[in-house]
mmCIF file of C-alpha atoms and ligand atoms in Angstrom:
data_model
loop_
_atom_site.group_PDB
_atom_site.id
_atom_site.type_symbol
_atom_site.label_atom_id
_atom_site.label_comp_id
_atom_site.label_asym_id
_atom_site.label_seq_id
_atom_site.Cartn_x
_atom_site.Cartn_y
_atom_site.Cartn_z
ATOM 1 C CA MET A 1 116.057 61.648 107.214
ATOM 2 C CA THR A 2 113.109 62.064 104.907
ATOM 3 C CA SER A 3 110.534 61.870 108.086
ATOM 4 C CA LEU A 4 111.768 65.303 108.549
ATOM 5 C CA LEU A 5 109.807 66.351 105.554
ATOM 6 C CA ASP A 6 107.472 64.140 105.898
ATOM 7 C CA LYS A 7 106.620 65.657 109.141
ATOM 8 C CA ALA A 8 106.854 69.112 107.225
ATOM 9 C CA THR A 9 103.956 68.006 104.954
ATOM 10 C CA GLU A 10 101.771 66.955 107.027
ATOM 11 C CA ARG A 11 101.104 70.017 109.020
ATOM 12 C CA PRO A 12 102.425 73.710 109.501
ATOM 13 C CA HIS A 13 104.609 74.519 112.278
ATOM 14 C CA ALA A 14 105.227 71.227 112.816
ATOM 15 C CA LEU A 15 109.523 71.929 112.959
ATOM 16 C CA THR A 16 111.298 72.672 116.080
ATOM 17 C CA HIS A 17 113.824 75.495 115.725
ATOM 18 C CA ARG A 18 116.782 72.579 115.431
ATOM 19 C CA GLU A 19 114.667 71.175 112.809
ATOM 20 C CA LEU A 20 114.383 74.161 110.719
ATOM 21 C CA ALA A 21 117.583 74.270 111.287
ATOM 22 C CA GLU A 22 118.558 71.161 109.207
ATOM 23 C CA LEU A 23 116.299 71.140 106.677
ATOM 24 C CA LEU A 24 118.470 74.899 105.743
ATOM 25 C CA ALA A 25 121.145 73.133 105.239
ATOM 26 C CA TRP A 26 119.102 69.679 103.732
ATOM 27 C CA PRO A 27 121.870 67.524 101.761
ATOM 28 C CA ASP A 28 119.574 66.749 98.614
ATOM 29 C CA ALA A 29 118.055 70.646 97.782
ATOM 30 C CA ASP A 30 115.996 69.058 94.662
ATOM 31 C CA GLY A 31 114.085 66.819 97.299
ATOM 32 C CA LEU A 32 113.726 69.771 99.985
ATOM 33 C CA PHE A 33 112.241 71.848 96.928
ATOM 34 C CA LYS A 34 109.373 68.966 95.649
ATOM 35 C CA ALA A 35 108.606 68.596 98.990
ATOM 36 C CA ALA A 36 107.731 72.809 99.372
ATOM 37 C CA TYR A 37 106.427 72.349 95.928
ATOM 38 C CA ALA A 38 103.933 70.198 97.157
ATOM 39 C CA VAL A 39 102.646 71.707 99.899
ATOM 40 C CA LYS A 40 102.330 74.696 97.862
ATOM 41 C CA CYS A 41 100.263 72.911 95.183
ATOM 42 C CA ARG A 42 98.061 71.772 98.207
ATOM 43 C CA SER A 43 97.354 75.466 99.424
ATOM 44 C CA SER A 44 96.819 77.402 96.043
ATOM 45 C CA GLY A 45 97.157 74.711 93.061
ATOM 46 C CA ARG A 46 99.290 75.254 90.487
ATOM 47 C CA ARG A 47 98.846 79.012 90.159
ATOM 48 C CA VAL A 48 101.071 82.102 90.229
ATOM 49 C CA ALA A 49 99.456 85.807 91.779
ATOM 50 C CA PHE A 50 100.384 88.595 90.250
ATOM 51 C CA ARG A 51 100.780 92.133 91.770
ATOM 52 C CA GLY A 52 101.852 94.805 89.515
ATOM 53 C CA LEU A 53 104.809 96.410 90.837
ATOM 54 C CA ILE A 54 105.101 100.289 91.145
ATOM 55 C CA GLU A 55 108.339 101.670 92.322
ATOM 56 C CA PHE A 56 106.923 105.043 92.647
ATOM 57 C CA GLY A 57 109.412 107.409 94.035
ATOM 58 C CA ASN A 58 113.371 106.518 95.518
ATOM 59 C CA VAL A 59 113.520 109.673 98.075
ATOM 60 C CA CYS A 60 113.754 108.130 101.300
ATOM 61 C CA GLU A 61 114.440 109.307 104.595
ATOM 62 C CA LYS A 62 116.296 105.980 105.994
ATOM 63 C CA ASP A 63 119.903 105.166 105.427
ATOM 64 C CA CYS A 64 119.752 101.195 105.799
ATOM 65 C CA PHE A 65 123.550 100.580 105.374
ATOM 66 C CA TYR A 66 122.737 97.948 102.750
ATOM 67 C CA CYS A 67 120.680 99.794 100.247
ATOM 68 C CA GLY A 68 121.322 101.192 97.465
ATOM 69 C CA ILE A 69 118.593 103.872 97.829
ATOM 70 C CA ARG A 70 119.396 104.977 101.006
ATOM 71 C CA LYS A 71 119.573 108.622 101.354
ATOM 72 C CA GLY A 72 123.422 108.923 101.748
ATOM 73 C CA ASN A 73 123.985 107.350 98.376
ATOM 74 C CA ASP A 74 124.650 110.975 96.678
ATOM 75 C CA LYS A 75 125.007 108.652 93.487
ATOM 76 C CA VAL A 76 121.171 108.140 93.023
ATOM 77 C CA ARG A 77 119.407 110.582 90.604
ATOM 78 C CA ARG A 78 115.435 111.187 92.984
ATOM 79 C CA PHE A 79 112.449 110.886 91.830
ATOM 80 C CA HIS A 80 108.842 110.747 92.442
ATOM 81 C CA MET A 81 106.381 110.187 90.379
ATOM 82 C CA THR A 82 102.852 112.027 90.177
ATOM 83 C CA ALA A 83 99.645 111.005 91.298
ATOM 84 C CA ASP A 84 98.474 111.065 87.625
ATOM 85 C CA GLU A 85 101.440 108.931 86.922
ATOM 86 C CA ILE A 86 101.014 106.665 89.569
ATOM 87 C CA VAL A 87 97.229 105.932 88.724
ATOM 88 C CA ARG A 88 97.914 105.341 85.529
ATOM 89 C CA ALA A 89 100.400 102.776 85.589
ATOM 90 C CA ALA A 90 97.857 100.830 88.532
ATOM 91 C CA GLU A 91 95.015 101.371 85.703
ATOM 92 C CA TRP A 92 97.532 99.976 83.101
ATOM 93 C CA ALA A 93 97.808 96.512 85.637
ATOM 94 C CA HIS A 94 94.028 96.143 86.145
ATOM 95 C CA LYS A 95 93.486 96.439 82.518
ATOM 96 C CA ALA A 96 96.125 93.811 81.847
ATOM 97 C CA GLY A 97 94.849 91.601 84.618
ATOM 98 C CA TYR A 98 96.766 92.034 87.147
ATOM 99 C CA GLY A 99 94.417 91.092 90.353
ATOM 100 C CA SER A 100 96.371 93.431 92.413
ATOM 101 C CA VAL A 101 99.102 96.156 92.408
ATOM 102 C CA VAL A 102 101.895 96.904 94.860
ATOM 103 C CA LEU A 103 102.857 100.526 95.451
ATOM 104 C CA GLN A 104 106.506 101.055 97.067
ATOM 105 C CA SER A 105 108.688 103.717 97.911
ATOM 106 C CA GLY A 106 111.708 105.559 100.170
ATOM 107 C CA GLU A 107 110.126 105.968 103.289
ATOM 108 C CA LEU A 108 108.874 108.995 103.803
ATOM 109 C CA THR A 109 106.399 110.449 106.596
ATOM 110 C CA GLY A 110 105.008 113.941 107.537
ATOM 111 C CA GLU A 111 101.538 114.774 106.734
ATOM 112 C CA THR A 112 102.661 115.767 103.132
ATOM 113 C CA ASN A 113 102.857 112.547 102.415
ATOM 114 C CA ALA A 114 100.095 110.544 104.248
ATOM 115 C CA ALA A 115 97.756 112.865 102.557
ATOM 116 C CA PHE A 116 99.885 112.439 99.196
ATOM 117 C CA VAL A 117 99.346 108.451 99.024
ATOM 118 C CA GLU A 118 95.821 108.509 100.397
ATOM 119 C CA ASP A 119 94.935 110.599 97.768
ATOM 120 C CA VAL A 120 96.263 108.040 95.039
ATOM 121 C CA VAL A 121 95.118 105.042 96.869
ATOM 122 C CA ARG A 122 91.601 106.794 97.442
ATOM 123 C CA ARG A 123 91.708 107.137 93.388
ATOM 124 C CA ILE A 124 92.930 103.920 92.147
ATOM 125 C CA HIS A 125 90.133 102.342 94.894
ATOM 126 C CA ALA A 126 87.526 104.501 92.836
ATOM 127 C CA ALA A 127 88.322 103.547 89.287
ATOM 128 C CA ALA A 128 89.077 99.385 90.497
ATOM 129 C CA GLY A 129 86.981 98.763 93.279
ATOM 130 C CA ASP A 130 87.494 95.847 94.971
ATOM 131 C CA ALA A 131 88.593 93.752 91.685
ATOM 132 C CA LEU A 132 91.811 95.232 91.826
ATOM 133 C CA GLY A 133 93.914 94.737 95.639
ATOM 134 C CA ILE A 134 95.960 97.204 96.827
ATOM 135 C CA THR A 135 99.284 96.556 98.687
ATOM 136 C CA LEU A 136 101.578 99.174 100.318
ATOM 137 C CA SER A 137 105.163 98.984 101.008
ATOM 138 C CA LEU A 138 105.966 102.177 102.375
ATOM 139 C CA GLY A 139 107.829 101.622 105.182
ATOM 140 C CA GLU A 140 107.189 102.810 109.382
ATOM 141 C CA GLN A 141 104.467 104.900 109.719
ATOM 142 C CA SER A 142 101.669 105.859 112.461
ATOM 143 C CA GLU A 143 99.492 103.994 113.190
ATOM 144 C CA GLU A 144 96.939 106.122 112.766
ATOM 145 C CA THR A 145 98.372 106.594 108.961
ATOM 146 C CA TYR A 146 98.680 102.796 108.669
ATOM 147 C CA ARG A 147 94.805 103.499 109.119
ATOM 148 C CA ARG A 148 94.045 106.648 107.123
ATOM 149 C CA TRP A 149 95.496 104.512 104.151
ATOM 150 C CA ARG A 150 93.334 101.046 104.873
ATOM 151 C CA LYS A 151 90.303 103.392 105.284
ATOM 152 C CA ALA A 152 91.341 104.936 101.225
ATOM 153 C CA GLY A 153 91.322 101.151 99.920
ATOM 154 C CA ALA A 154 94.089 99.631 100.837
ATOM 155 C CA HIS A 155 93.706 95.865 102.022
ATOM 156 C CA ARG A 156 97.521 94.726 102.547
ATOM 157 C CA TYR A 157 100.917 95.862 103.583
ATOM 158 C CA LEU A 158 104.797 94.788 103.266
ATOM 159 C CA LEU A 159 107.155 95.438 105.580
ATOM 160 C CA ARG A 160 110.404 93.435 106.152
ATOM 161 C CA ILE A 161 112.242 93.185 109.409
ATOM 162 C CA GLU A 162 115.103 92.448 107.052
ATOM 163 C CA THR A 163 116.094 90.312 110.257
ATOM 164 C CA SER A 164 114.155 88.492 113.118
ATOM 165 C CA ASN A 165 118.195 89.046 114.955
ATOM 166 C CA PRO A 166 117.712 92.355 116.627
ATOM 167 C CA GLU A 167 121.695 92.542 117.312
ATOM 168 C CA LEU A 168 122.368 91.612 113.605
ATOM 169 C CA TYR A 169 119.501 94.732 112.827
ATOM 170 C CA ALA A 170 122.016 97.205 114.716
ATOM 171 C CA ARG A 171 124.881 96.004 112.669
ATOM 172 C CA LEU A 172 123.062 96.285 109.377
ATOM 173 C CA HIS A 173 121.373 100.321 110.354
ATOM 174 C CA PRO A 174 122.282 103.294 111.962
ATOM 175 C CA SER A 175 121.529 103.748 115.922
ATOM 176 C CA ASP A 176 118.592 105.343 114.920
ATOM 177 C CA HIS A 177 117.050 102.533 113.346
ATOM 178 C CA SER A 178 114.666 100.523 115.706
ATOM 179 C CA TRP A 179 114.103 96.965 115.727
ATOM 180 C CA GLU A 180 111.792 97.104 117.925
ATOM 181 C CA ARG A 181 109.652 100.040 116.025
ATOM 182 C CA ARG A 182 109.649 97.980 112.998
ATOM 183 C CA ARG A 183 108.095 94.754 114.480
ATOM 184 C CA ASP A 184 105.521 97.225 116.545
ATOM 185 C CA CYS A 185 104.657 98.008 113.189
ATOM 186 C CA LEU A 186 103.787 94.907 111.997
ATOM 187 C CA ARG A 187 101.478 94.534 114.440
ATOM 188 C CA ALA A 188 99.966 98.178 114.433
ATOM 189 C CA LEU A 189 99.162 97.019 110.644
ATOM 190 C CA ARG A 190 97.458 93.722 111.740
ATOM 191 C CA ARG A 191 95.228 96.049 114.492
ATOM 192 C CA CYS A 192 94.356 98.485 111.137
ATOM 193 C CA GLY A 193 93.212 95.268 109.497
ATOM 194 C CA TYR A 194 95.404 94.370 106.911
ATOM 195 C CA GLN A 195 96.889 91.200 105.379
ATOM 196 C CA VAL A 196 100.220 92.122 106.946
ATOM 197 C CA GLY A 197 103.669 90.571 105.372
ATOM 198 C CA SER A 198 106.990 90.886 105.909
ATOM 199 C CA GLY A 199 110.495 89.329 104.921
ATOM 200 C CA VAL A 200 113.906 88.958 105.945
ATOM 201 C CA MET A 201 117.005 89.255 103.232
ATOM 202 C CA ALA A 202 118.873 85.940 103.046
ATOM 203 C CA GLY A 203 123.239 85.701 103.180
ATOM 204 C CA LEU A 204 123.886 88.882 105.228
ATOM 205 C CA PRO A 205 127.575 89.134 106.497
ATOM 206 C CA GLY A 206 127.300 87.641 110.069
ATOM 207 C CA GLN A 207 123.858 85.743 109.298
ATOM 208 C CA THR A 208 124.307 82.226 110.502
ATOM 209 C CA THR A 209 121.651 79.424 109.877
ATOM 210 C CA ASP A 210 120.260 79.791 113.403
ATOM 211 C CA ASP A 211 119.645 83.483 112.227
ATOM 212 C CA LEU A 212 117.545 82.104 109.609
ATOM 213 C CA ALA A 213 115.533 79.410 111.471
ATOM 214 C CA ALA A 214 114.680 82.071 113.913
ATOM 215 C CA ASP A 215 113.480 84.173 111.069
ATOM 216 C CA ILE A 216 110.989 81.292 110.654
ATOM 217 C CA GLU A 217 109.444 81.203 113.450
ATOM 218 C CA PHE A 218 109.446 84.906 113.375
ATOM 219 C CA PHE A 219 106.848 84.618 110.733
ATOM 220 C CA ALA A 220 105.212 81.987 112.247
ATOM 221 C CA SER A 221 105.078 83.760 115.936
ATOM 222 C CA GLU A 222 103.525 87.370 113.974
ATOM 223 C CA ASP A 223 101.012 85.485 112.083
ATOM 224 C CA LEU A 224 101.804 86.968 108.666
ATOM 225 C CA ASP A 225 100.269 86.443 105.782
ATOM 226 C CA MET A 226 102.429 86.975 102.865
ATOM 227 C CA ILE A 227 106.350 86.679 103.059
ATOM 228 C CA GLY A 228 109.069 88.183 100.293
ATOM 229 C CA MET A 229 112.385 87.636 101.093
ATOM 230 C CA GLY A 230 114.991 88.337 99.145
ATOM 231 C CA PRO A 231 118.962 86.967 98.747
ATOM 232 C CA TYR A 232 120.981 89.230 100.042
ATOM 233 C CA ILE A 233 123.102 91.225 96.849
ATOM 234 C CA PRO A 234 126.088 93.250 97.525
ATOM 235 C CA HIS A 235 125.477 96.901 96.284
ATOM 236 C CA PRO A 236 128.619 98.655 95.381
ATOM 237 C CA ASP A 237 127.564 102.246 96.417
ATOM 238 C CA THR A 238 126.423 101.279 100.299
ATOM 239 C CA PRO A 239 128.909 100.967 103.516
ATOM 240 C CA LEU A 240 127.691 97.183 103.414
ATOM 241 C CA GLY A 241 128.065 95.995 99.778
ATOM 242 C CA LYS A 242 131.179 98.196 98.989
ATOM 243 C CA ASP A 243 133.992 95.409 100.518
ATOM 244 C CA ILE A 244 132.264 92.250 99.456
ATOM 245 C CA PRO A 245 133.673 90.638 96.780
ATOM 246 C CA TRP A 246 130.957 89.138 94.191
ATOM 247 C CA SER A 247 131.151 86.355 91.776
ATOM 248 C CA PRO A 248 129.347 84.044 89.980
ATOM 249 C CA GLU A 249 129.966 81.357 92.311
ATOM 250 C CA ALA A 250 129.063 83.632 94.984
ATOM 251 C CA ALA A 251 125.678 84.562 93.340
ATOM 252 C CA LYS A 252 125.512 80.523 92.663
ATOM 253 C CA GLU A 253 125.611 79.556 96.222
ATOM 254 C CA ARG A 254 123.149 82.782 97.659
ATOM 255 C CA LEU A 255 120.275 81.815 95.069
ATOM 256 C CA GLU A 256 120.832 78.260 96.382
ATOM 257 C CA LEU A 257 120.100 80.270 99.816
ATOM 258 C CA GLY A 258 117.322 82.112 98.591
ATOM 259 C CA LEU A 259 115.322 79.515 97.580
ATOM 260 C CA ARG A 260 115.860 77.242 100.426
ATOM 261 C CA MET A 261 114.469 79.724 103.451
ATOM 262 C CA ILE A 262 111.587 79.901 100.405
ATOM 263 C CA ALA A 263 111.246 76.415 100.504
ATOM 264 C CA ALA A 264 111.820 75.627 104.906
ATOM 265 C CA THR A 265 109.353 78.825 104.636
ATOM 266 C CA ARG A 266 106.365 76.990 102.976
ATOM 267 C CA LEU A 267 107.389 73.794 104.425
ATOM 268 C CA HIS A 268 106.881 75.321 108.200
ATOM 269 C CA LEU A 269 103.803 77.910 107.362
ATOM 270 C CA HIS A 270 101.863 76.259 104.394
ATOM 271 C CA ASP A 271 98.931 78.547 103.421
ATOM 272 C CA VAL A 272 100.761 82.030 103.140
ATOM 273 C CA ASN A 273 101.636 83.902 100.427
ATOM 274 C CA ILE A 274 105.338 83.789 99.572
ATOM 275 C CA ALA A 275 106.678 86.331 96.450
ATOM 276 C CA ALA A 276 109.154 84.671 94.175
ATOM 277 C CA ALA A 277 111.961 88.276 94.301
ATOM 278 C CA THR A 278 112.956 89.867 91.442
ATOM 279 C CA ALA A 279 116.031 89.645 93.353
ATOM 280 C CA LEU A 280 116.765 86.305 92.593
ATOM 281 C CA GLN A 281 116.361 86.476 88.487
ATOM 282 C CA ALA A 282 119.361 89.235 89.207
ATOM 283 C CA LEU A 283 121.491 86.095 90.558
ATOM 284 C CA ASP A 284 120.058 83.374 88.046
ATOM 285 C CA PRO A 285 117.841 84.175 84.120
ATOM 286 C CA THR A 286 115.394 81.770 85.388
ATOM 287 C CA GLY A 287 115.565 82.754 89.406
ATOM 288 C CA ARG A 288 112.056 83.394 89.569
ATOM 289 C CA GLU A 289 111.147 80.340 88.008
ATOM 290 C CA LYS A 290 112.948 78.717 90.306
ATOM 291 C CA GLY A 291 111.468 80.697 93.652
ATOM 292 C CA LEU A 292 108.048 79.080 92.345
ATOM 293 C CA LEU A 293 109.539 75.395 92.224
ATOM 294 C CA ALA A 294 110.518 76.123 95.452
ATOM 295 C CA GLY A 295 107.365 76.885 97.148
ATOM 296 C CA ALA A 296 106.996 80.400 95.865
ATOM 297 C CA ASN A 297 103.607 81.444 94.558
ATOM 298 C CA VAL A 298 103.573 85.523 94.120
ATOM 299 C CA MET A 299 105.434 87.398 91.213
ATOM 300 C CA MET A 300 105.594 90.877 91.487
ATOM 301 C CA PRO A 301 105.582 92.378 87.256
ATOM 302 C CA ASN A 302 107.565 95.496 87.254
ATOM 303 C CA VAL A 303 104.894 98.223 85.809
ATOM 304 C CA THR A 304 106.704 100.989 86.767
ATOM 305 C CA ASP A 305 107.246 103.702 83.822
ATOM 306 C CA ASN A 306 110.838 102.418 82.114
ATOM 307 C CA GLN A 307 112.313 106.289 82.411
ATOM 308 C CA TYR A 308 112.579 105.574 86.312
ATOM 309 C CA ARG A 309 113.779 101.911 86.642
ATOM 310 C CA ALA A 310 116.666 102.433 86.243
ATOM 311 C CA ASP A 311 116.695 105.130 89.287
ATOM 312 C CA TYR A 312 115.123 102.634 91.758
ATOM 313 C CA GLN A 313 117.939 99.892 92.123
ATOM 314 C CA LEU A 314 118.017 98.426 96.160
ATOM 315 C CA TYR A 315 120.873 95.926 95.379
ATOM 316 C CA ALA A 316 123.543 95.801 92.305
ATOM 317 C CA GLY A 317 121.910 94.016 88.688
ATOM 318 C CA LYS A 318 118.460 94.418 89.023
ATOM 319 C CA PRO A 319 116.874 92.828 85.992
ATOM 320 C CA CYS A 320 114.444 94.060 83.498
ATOM 321 C CA LEU A 321 115.027 97.513 83.354
ATOM 322 C CA ASP A 322 114.544 98.143 79.735
ATOM 323 C CA GLU A 323 111.110 95.848 79.219
ATOM 324 C CA ASN A 324 107.975 97.523 79.395
ATOM 325 C CA ALA A 325 105.745 96.346 81.232
ATOM 326 C CA ALA A 326 103.529 95.269 78.416
ATOM 327 C CA ILE A 327 106.585 92.892 77.287
ATOM 328 C CA CYS A 328 107.187 91.963 81.271
ATOM 329 C CA ARG A 329 103.951 90.107 81.141
ATOM 330 C CA THR A 330 104.187 88.503 77.880
ATOM 331 C CA CYS A 331 107.575 87.189 78.778
ATOM 332 C CA LEU A 332 106.289 85.971 82.368
ATOM 333 C CA GLU A 333 102.861 84.469 81.444
ATOM 334 C CA ARG A 334 105.560 82.598 79.034
ATOM 335 C CA ARG A 335 107.567 81.768 81.708
ATOM 336 C CA ILE A 336 104.976 80.213 84.226
ATOM 337 C CA ALA A 337 103.622 78.647 81.363
ATOM 338 C CA ALA A 338 106.560 76.690 80.624
ATOM 339 C CA ILE A 339 107.213 75.366 84.714
ATOM 340 C CA GLY A 340 103.495 73.974 84.635
ATOM 341 C CA GLU A 341 101.983 76.780 85.947
ATOM 342 C CA GLU A 342 99.036 79.499 85.188
ATOM 343 C CA VAL A 343 98.839 83.118 85.719
ATOM 344 C CA MET A 344 95.568 84.166 88.030
ATOM 345 C CA TRP A 345 94.168 86.407 85.661
ATOM 346 C CA ASN A 346 91.999 89.198 87.172
ATOM 347 C CA GLU A 347 92.147 87.692 91.085
ATOM 348 C CA ARG A 348 93.403 89.892 93.813
ATOM 349 C CA GLY A 349 95.274 86.660 95.023
ATOM 350 C CA ASP A 350 94.809 86.969 98.617
ATOM 351 C CA SER A 351 96.526 84.986 101.000
ATOM 352 C CA PRO A 352 95.012 81.815 102.137
ATOM 353 C CA HIS A 353 96.750 82.228 105.352
ATOM 354 C CA TRP A 354 94.639 85.241 105.993
ATOM 355 C CA ARG A 355 91.096 84.035 104.781
ATOM 356 C CA ASN A 356 91.800 80.868 106.654
ATOM 357 C CA ARG A 357 92.146 82.640 109.947
ATOM 358 C CA LYS A 358 89.234 85.117 109.364
HETATM 359 S S1 LIG B 1 115.954 99.832 102.991
HETATM 360 FE FE1 LIG B 1 113.992 101.005 102.895
HETATM 361 S S2 LIG B 1 113.901 102.483 104.131
HETATM 362 FE FE2 LIG B 1 115.896 101.624 104.291
HETATM 363 S S3 LIG B 1 117.282 103.253 103.176
HETATM 364 FE FE3 LIG B 1 116.201 101.705 101.425
HETATM 365 S S4 LIG B 1 113.880 102.433 100.749
HETATM 366 FE FE4 LIG B 1 114.941 103.390 102.603
#
């Protein structure tokens, strides 16, 4: 049994589909996490890259069945930060020593939005230069828009495929949302020269271990640089989440599944960046630290102004709604030191996989 962990540890992409499924169900969870952590330490040291997360708007044109800010949820108070507010938050993150920021919002298309983001990215890049990495997570756009934003100074893009199984994707989205279009956007992002990230949710209704193993194979076949995965947490105001019973036991199981996905992904891909998602902390107060110890190497502390945080809830129970950015910084630094890791202050934390490919 242990030889499978040895095989995975020795070199990347060593596992078959069946072996990935075996790893995901590995009986000794601690042994699995330790093996993944050793691979993470070999690839990026005992260090954690920070990205200051700016959730700048919750208006969305899409209606994903699992998402708390889908356009059909009329209980949400909608907001969109101004360009000045976003630039200020990015400058705060830069001065606080975060080597990168992530700009995230609901999905908006059209010229007004493209020009707004282009302007914001250009201003942040002009203020901080190449010392601050700029990641965008703004959904499906035309290749031309991706190219404009790249030229303005963004250099990473996160677009979660949510599941690599097109049939499961179809059950989670209205019929005009297309899995193929999303995959094609990932390929367009690569052509535009971004470091490309994607990810899935673990624990979706109807999802199997085979699906999760196929998700990891999808990450490999698309040659992704960054992975951002979250355990699926039902949101009560969504079509998918409203009837799903939730309990402390369910949260515990979902956390373990999320950690197993991180570990198996690390053991198969080795040198990608993997985020310890905030959703892990929604399930366990030390969920993000557990994510780091299972093989993740990136954290995304929220630097969005407090007045907006409560209105950006993709899933139920999002933590740290009342803490401001300065409190988050101190709190996370302490948490990371407590597990023997250190923060990569003032470093962009580019994906080793991207560097190795270059
Ligand atoms: S998951 Fe993204 S695209 Fe879908 S409704 Fe939520 S914010 Fe919009």
